[in-house]
Amino acid sequence: MRAAVGILCALTFLVSCIHGARVVSGQTVCQGTSEHPCYKIAYFRDVSSRVAFWEAKHACDMDGGSLLSIENTAEQKHIEHLLQELSVSTSTGASSGSGVTDGDFWIGLTRVEDENAQEHGSFASCPDLYRWTDGSVSQFRNWYADEPSCGGEACVVMYHQPTALAGPGGPYLYQWNDDRCNMKHNFICKYEPESYLVKVQSDTPGGPDVGLNSEEQEEGRTPPVDQDENPLLIMPGPSSMLLIYVIIPTIPLLLLILVASGTCCFQMLSKSKPRTKTSVNQSTLWISKTPKIDSGMEV
């Protein structure tokens, strides 16, 4: 039984790893220099394939990155540029010609209650409670008008609704809004600068290209992406979310069936063993007999 449970746990871990790798299926896009971070845009045309905030964070973490944090205005503008290029490349590549539909993008900003402030009897204002999930201390914010609204909305999206009518704060494009964390949206992952990755690889014995000849090393190098070129982004279809909504939810059910089957088998085996009881009638009784003396015997 323990071995079966261990196998199921291993399968669960493997499926979760595949889940992280499959969800983030966009091409890694860098700014062209090794000192800037890289990004992946996970856009789902099918609304039912979009994910909640913590699912998006887990997917980025499993892919070696983190949910997007934005350090300054320049990085905000760069993300807007990538989303604009996504719209152009999708509209030219899609057979229907519809391009990118409305759909906000999760970023790695969420509200965290300030326990230290509450202990001292003071309370921070709602906008000051938002923190980046990757540990960034950046105070840059790009809220839409009258946002954040707080309440039960603790996770943040970047608006991307090109067909919506403009609101009091202008078009619902690229500004931020707090939303319920269980809502389903697209998301953007962020990765460390290439210089940091090269440093990590160079710390390993022999370097990153040990055992490779010059031709293999040339093939392994990825040319820098020109910022002016349209980045090619591969959009995941509904099949990419099969593991999230079909396979993973069935694992607890399979485990329950396995435990119930093992219990039934154990009870059946216990009942099938014959039990013998020693009754009183079957007991061995020892009766001692004393010889009788005949009174009429002659002396």
Short mmCIF file of C-alpha atoms in Angstrom, two decimals:
data_model
loop_
_atom_site.label_atom_id
_atom_site.label_comp_id
_atom_site.label_asym_id
_atom_site.label_seq_id
_atom_site.Cartn_x
_atom_site.Cartn_y
_atom_site.Cartn_z
CA MET A 1 0.00 0.00 0.00
CA ARG A 2 2.77 2.45 0.92
CA ALA A 3 4.54 1.67 -2.35
CA ALA A 4 1.37 2.46 -4.32
CA VAL A 5 0.92 5.76 -2.47
CA GLY A 6 4.56 6.64 -3.19
CA ILE A 7 4.10 5.93 -6.88
CA LEU A 8 1.00 8.15 -7.01
CA CYS A 9 2.85 10.97 -5.25
CA ALA A 10 5.68 10.69 -7.76
CA LEU A 11 3.19 10.80 -10.63
CA THR A 12 1.56 13.87 -9.08
CA PHE A 13 4.91 15.67 -8.93
CA LEU A 14 5.72 14.68 -12.52
CA VAL A 15 2.36 15.90 -13.78
CA SER A 16 2.79 19.22 -11.94
CA CYS A 17 6.19 19.69 -13.58
CA ILE A 18 4.71 18.98 -17.00
CA HIS A 19 1.89 21.35 -16.19
CA GLY A 20 4.36 24.18 -15.53
CA ALA A 21 6.25 23.47 -18.72
CA ARG A 22 3.18 23.22 -20.93
CA VAL A 23 1.31 26.28 -19.73
CA VAL A 24 4.15 28.70 -20.50
CA SER A 25 4.44 27.86 -24.19
CA GLY A 26 5.33 31.30 -25.55
CA GLN A 27 8.77 31.97 -26.93
CA THR A 28 11.24 33.69 -24.61
CA VAL A 29 11.63 37.30 -25.70
CA CYS A 30 14.64 39.35 -24.57
CA GLN A 31 15.43 43.03 -25.06
CA GLY A 32 18.55 42.34 -27.08
CA THR A 33 21.19 42.79 -24.36
CA SER A 34 22.37 40.38 -21.69
CA GLU A 35 21.77 42.87 -18.88
CA HIS A 36 17.98 43.01 -19.27
CA PRO A 37 15.38 40.40 -18.21
CA CYS A 38 13.48 38.18 -20.61
CA TYR A 39 9.74 37.55 -20.79
CA LYS A 40 7.15 35.03 -21.89
CA ILE A 41 3.59 36.03 -22.71
CA ALA A 42 1.08 33.24 -22.03
CA TYR A 43 -1.95 34.23 -24.07
CA PHE A 44 -5.00 31.95 -24.39
CA ARG A 45 -7.53 32.70 -27.13
CA ASP A 46 -9.87 30.16 -25.54
CA VAL A 47 -11.25 31.83 -22.38
CA SER A 48 -11.80 28.47 -20.67
CA SER A 49 -8.06 27.75 -20.83
CA ARG A 50 -7.03 30.81 -18.82
CA VAL A 51 -5.82 30.34 -15.26
CA ALA A 52 -6.15 31.81 -11.77
CA PHE A 53 -3.47 33.93 -10.13
CA TRP A 54 -1.73 31.23 -8.09
CA GLU A 55 -1.82 28.80 -11.02
CA ALA A 56 -0.08 31.43 -13.14
CA LYS A 57 2.54 32.02 -10.43
CA HIS A 58 3.17 28.28 -10.12
CA ALA A 59 3.55 27.93 -13.89
CA CYS A 60 6.18 30.70 -14.03
CA ASP A 61 8.03 29.25 -11.03
CA MET A 62 8.13 25.78 -12.59
CA ASP A 63 9.49 27.28 -15.82
CA GLY A 64 12.43 28.89 -14.01
CA GLY A 65 11.02 32.41 -13.86
CA SER A 66 8.51 34.37 -11.81
CA LEU A 67 5.25 36.17 -12.39
CA LEU A 68 5.95 39.58 -13.91
CA SER A 69 7.24 42.40 -11.70
CA ILE A 70 7.64 45.87 -13.21
CA GLU A 71 10.47 48.01 -11.88
CA ASN A 72 9.91 51.35 -13.64
CA THR A 73 8.17 53.22 -16.45
CA ALA A 74 10.65 51.97 -19.05
CA GLU A 75 9.86 48.35 -18.29
CA GLN A 76 6.13 49.11 -18.32
CA LYS A 77 6.49 50.60 -21.81
CA HIS A 78 8.49 47.57 -22.95
CA ILE A 79 5.72 45.20 -21.84
CA GLU A 80 3.18 47.35 -23.66
CA HIS A 81 5.35 47.10 -26.77
CA LEU A 82 5.45 43.29 -26.50
CA LEU A 83 1.66 43.12 -26.17
CA GLN A 84 1.24 45.37 -29.18
CA GLU A 85 3.58 43.14 -31.19
CA LEU A 86 1.61 40.12 -29.98
CA SER A 87 -1.55 41.67 -31.39
CA VAL A 88 0.11 42.37 -34.73
CA SER A 89 1.74 38.95 -35.12
CA THR A 90 -1.44 37.14 -34.08
CA SER A 91 -3.71 39.08 -36.40
CA THR A 92 -1.40 38.44 -39.37
CA GLY A 93 -0.87 34.77 -38.50
CA ALA A 94 -4.39 33.79 -37.55
CA SER A 95 -6.51 32.28 -40.30
CA SER A 96 -9.63 34.01 -39.00
CA GLY A 97 -7.88 37.37 -38.92
CA SER A 98 -9.47 38.22 -35.57
CA GLY A 99 -6.17 38.81 -33.79
CA VAL A 100 -5.85 38.98 -30.01
CA THR A 101 -9.20 39.13 -28.22
CA ASP A 102 -9.85 40.94 -24.95
CA GLY A 103 -8.11 39.34 -22.03
CA ASP A 104 -6.23 40.80 -19.06
CA PHE A 105 -2.82 39.53 -17.92
CA TRP A 106 -1.84 38.56 -14.38
CA ILE A 107 1.23 40.33 -13.00
CA GLY A 108 3.05 39.35 -9.82
CA LEU A 109 1.51 41.95 -7.51
CA THR A 110 -0.76 40.91 -4.66
CA ARG A 111 -2.07 42.40 -1.43
CA VAL A 112 -0.39 41.25 1.78
CA GLU A 113 -1.82 42.20 5.16
CA ASP A 114 0.65 44.20 7.26
CA GLU A 115 0.72 42.27 10.54
CA ASN A 116 3.45 44.47 12.04
CA ALA A 117 1.36 47.59 11.54
CA GLN A 118 -1.66 45.96 13.17
CA GLU A 119 0.40 44.96 16.21
CA HIS A 120 1.34 48.60 16.77
CA GLY A 121 -2.29 49.72 16.45
CA SER A 122 -1.94 51.40 13.06
CA PHE A 123 -3.23 50.34 9.66
CA ALA A 124 -1.60 51.01 6.29
CA SER A 125 -3.70 52.25 3.42
CA CYS A 126 -4.82 49.64 0.92
CA PRO A 127 -2.47 50.61 -1.97
CA ASP A 128 0.52 50.35 0.38
CA LEU A 129 -0.25 46.69 1.14
CA TYR A 130 0.59 45.39 -2.34
CA ARG A 131 3.85 43.45 -2.74
CA TRP A 132 5.65 41.73 -5.63
CA THR A 133 5.67 37.94 -5.39
CA ASP A 134 9.28 37.69 -6.64
CA GLY A 135 10.58 39.79 -3.73
CA SER A 136 11.08 42.98 -5.75
CA VAL A 137 10.93 46.15 -3.65
CA SER A 138 9.95 48.38 -6.56
CA GLN A 139 7.34 51.00 -5.65
CA PHE A 140 6.38 51.61 -9.27
CA ARG A 141 2.61 51.41 -9.80
CA ASN A 142 0.40 52.00 -12.84
CA TRP A 143 -3.11 51.81 -11.39
CA TYR A 144 -6.18 52.59 -13.44
CA ALA A 145 -8.38 55.44 -12.16
CA ASP A 146 -10.01 54.68 -8.78
CA GLU A 147 -7.94 51.54 -8.37
CA PRO A 148 -7.19 49.50 -6.34
CA SER A 149 -10.71 48.97 -5.07
CA CYS A 150 -9.53 46.47 -2.42
CA GLY A 151 -12.24 44.48 -0.64
CA GLY A 152 -12.08 40.86 -1.81
CA GLU A 153 -9.86 41.74 -4.77
CA ALA A 154 -6.25 41.08 -3.76
CA CYS A 155 -4.44 40.10 -7.00
CA VAL A 156 -3.48 42.43 -9.84
CA VAL A 157 -3.96 42.26 -13.61
CA MET A 158 -2.74 44.45 -16.43
CA TYR A 159 -5.73 45.56 -18.45
CA HIS A 160 -5.85 44.34 -22.05
CA GLN A 161 -9.31 45.05 -23.44
CA PRO A 162 -8.77 46.74 -26.82
CA THR A 163 -12.42 46.44 -27.88
CA ALA A 164 -13.92 47.84 -24.66
CA LEU A 165 -15.26 51.37 -24.50
CA ALA A 166 -13.04 53.82 -22.67
CA GLY A 167 -13.81 54.38 -19.01
CA PRO A 168 -13.17 57.33 -16.66
CA GLY A 169 -9.46 56.57 -16.72
CA GLY A 170 -9.23 56.12 -20.48
CA PRO A 171 -8.97 52.88 -22.49
CA TYR A 172 -8.66 49.65 -20.54
CA LEU A 173 -5.18 49.00 -21.87
CA TYR A 174 -1.98 48.30 -19.91
CA GLN A 175 -3.05 49.99 -16.68
CA TRP A 176 -3.49 47.90 -13.54
CA ASN A 177 -6.57 46.67 -11.72
CA ASP A 178 -7.02 44.52 -8.63
CA ASP A 179 -9.19 41.45 -9.18
CA ARG A 180 -10.26 38.34 -7.32
CA CYS A 181 -7.41 35.83 -7.28
CA ASN A 182 -9.61 32.98 -8.54
CA MET A 183 -10.54 34.77 -11.75
CA LYS A 184 -9.16 33.32 -14.99
CA HIS A 185 -6.73 35.42 -17.03
CA ASN A 186 -3.65 35.26 -19.23
CA PHE A 187 -0.28 35.94 -17.60
CA ILE A 188 3.30 37.09 -18.21
CA CYS A 189 6.45 35.45 -16.84
CA LYS A 190 9.75 37.22 -16.19
CA TYR A 191 13.24 35.67 -16.19
CA GLU A 192 16.59 36.74 -14.80
CA PRO A 193 18.98 38.62 -17.10
CA GLU A 194 21.09 36.39 -19.32
CA SER A 195 24.25 37.62 -17.61
CA TYR A 196 23.05 36.09 -14.34
CA LEU A 197 22.25 32.79 -16.04
CA VAL A 198 25.67 32.73 -17.69
CA LYS A 199 27.31 33.33 -14.31
CA VAL A 200 25.37 30.44 -12.75
CA GLN A 201 26.35 28.11 -15.60
CA SER A 202 30.01 29.21 -15.46
CA ASP A 203 30.17 28.23 -11.78
CA THR A 204 29.61 24.60 -12.75
CA PRO A 205 32.77 22.48 -13.37
CA GLY A 206 33.88 22.71 -17.00
CA GLY A 207 31.48 25.56 -17.85
CA PRO A 208 28.15 25.35 -19.68
CA ASP A 209 29.57 23.98 -22.95
CA VAL A 210 31.73 21.20 -21.54
CA GLY A 211 31.87 18.16 -23.82
CA LEU A 212 30.63 20.04 -26.89
CA ASN A 213 32.61 20.65 -30.03
CA SER A 214 32.68 24.03 -31.75
CA GLU A 215 29.82 23.19 -34.15
CA GLU A 216 27.54 22.06 -31.33
CA GLN A 217 28.37 25.19 -29.35
CA GLU A 218 27.46 27.36 -32.34
CA GLU A 219 24.16 25.54 -32.70
CA GLY A 220 23.45 25.94 -28.99
CA ARG A 221 23.81 29.70 -29.06
CA THR A 222 20.61 31.70 -29.53
CA PRO A 223 21.00 34.94 -31.51
CA PRO A 224 19.77 38.05 -29.70
CA VAL A 225 16.26 39.18 -30.45
CA ASP A 226 16.01 42.56 -32.13
CA GLN A 227 13.60 44.75 -30.25
CA ASP A 228 12.27 46.23 -33.50
CA GLU A 229 11.35 42.82 -34.90
CA ASN A 230 8.00 41.23 -34.15
CA PRO A 231 8.59 38.50 -31.56
CA LEU A 232 7.17 35.15 -32.59
CA LEU A 233 4.84 34.01 -29.83
CA ILE A 234 3.32 30.55 -29.79
CA MET A 235 -0.11 30.59 -28.19
CA PRO A 236 -1.20 27.54 -26.22
CA GLY A 237 -4.50 26.01 -27.27
CA PRO A 238 -7.08 24.21 -25.14
CA SER A 239 -5.09 20.97 -25.16
CA SER A 240 -2.29 22.63 -23.20
CA MET A 241 -4.56 22.90 -20.18
CA LEU A 242 -5.64 19.23 -20.27
CA LEU A 243 -3.35 18.39 -17.38
CA ILE A 244 -4.81 21.13 -15.19
CA TYR A 245 -8.50 20.39 -15.58
CA VAL A 246 -8.57 16.64 -16.32
CA ILE A 247 -5.57 14.66 -15.11
CA ILE A 248 -4.59 16.42 -11.89
CA PRO A 249 -8.14 16.56 -10.40
CA THR A 250 -8.55 12.80 -10.95
CA ILE A 251 -5.46 11.87 -8.89
CA PRO A 252 -7.22 12.16 -5.47
CA LEU A 253 -10.10 10.05 -6.81
CA LEU A 254 -7.71 7.36 -8.04
CA LEU A 255 -5.95 7.37 -4.67
CA LEU A 256 -9.28 7.00 -2.85
CA ILE A 257 -10.28 4.08 -5.08
CA LEU A 258 -6.91 2.41 -4.46
CA VAL A 259 -7.25 2.73 -0.67
CA ALA A 260 -10.85 1.43 -0.72
CA SER A 261 -9.86 -1.54 -2.89
CA GLY A 262 -6.98 -2.42 -0.58
CA THR A 263 -9.25 -2.27 2.48
CA CYS A 264 -11.86 -4.54 0.84
CA CYS A 265 -9.21 -7.07 -0.18
CA PHE A 266 -7.80 -7.16 3.32
CA GLN A 267 -11.24 -7.78 4.84
CA MET A 268 -12.00 -10.55 2.32
CA LEU A 269 -8.70 -12.29 3.06
CA SER A 270 -9.34 -12.05 6.79
CA LYS A 271 -12.79 -13.65 6.44
CA SER A 272 -11.54 -16.45 4.19
CA LYS A 273 -9.16 -17.89 6.85
CA PRO A 274 -10.81 -20.90 8.73
CA ARG A 275 -11.12 -20.48 12.46
CA THR A 276 -11.22 -23.57 14.69
CA LYS A 277 -12.66 -23.55 18.19
CA THR A 278 -12.28 -26.25 20.76
CA SER A 279 -15.66 -27.17 22.26
CA VAL A 280 -16.30 -28.83 25.53
CA ASN A 281 -17.46 -32.03 23.78
CA GLN A 282 -14.11 -32.29 22.01
CA SER A 283 -12.06 -31.82 25.15
CA THR A 284 -10.04 -34.78 26.30
CA LEU A 285 -11.24 -35.85 29.68
CA TRP A 286 -9.18 -38.23 31.84
CA ILE A 287 -11.32 -40.49 34.03
CA SER A 288 -9.58 -42.51 36.67
CA LYS A 289 -11.21 -45.77 37.57
CA THR A 290 -10.54 -47.61 40.84
CA PRO A 291 -11.08 -51.42 40.91
CA LYS A 292 -14.04 -52.58 42.96
CA ILE A 293 -13.48 -55.29 45.65
CA ASP A 294 -16.00 -58.08 45.50
CA SER A 295 -17.51 -58.50 48.95
CA GLY A 296 -18.18 -62.10 48.21
CA MET A 297 -14.56 -62.94 47.52
CA GLU A 298 -13.14 -65.67 49.63
CA VAL A 299 -10.26 -64.80 51.84
#
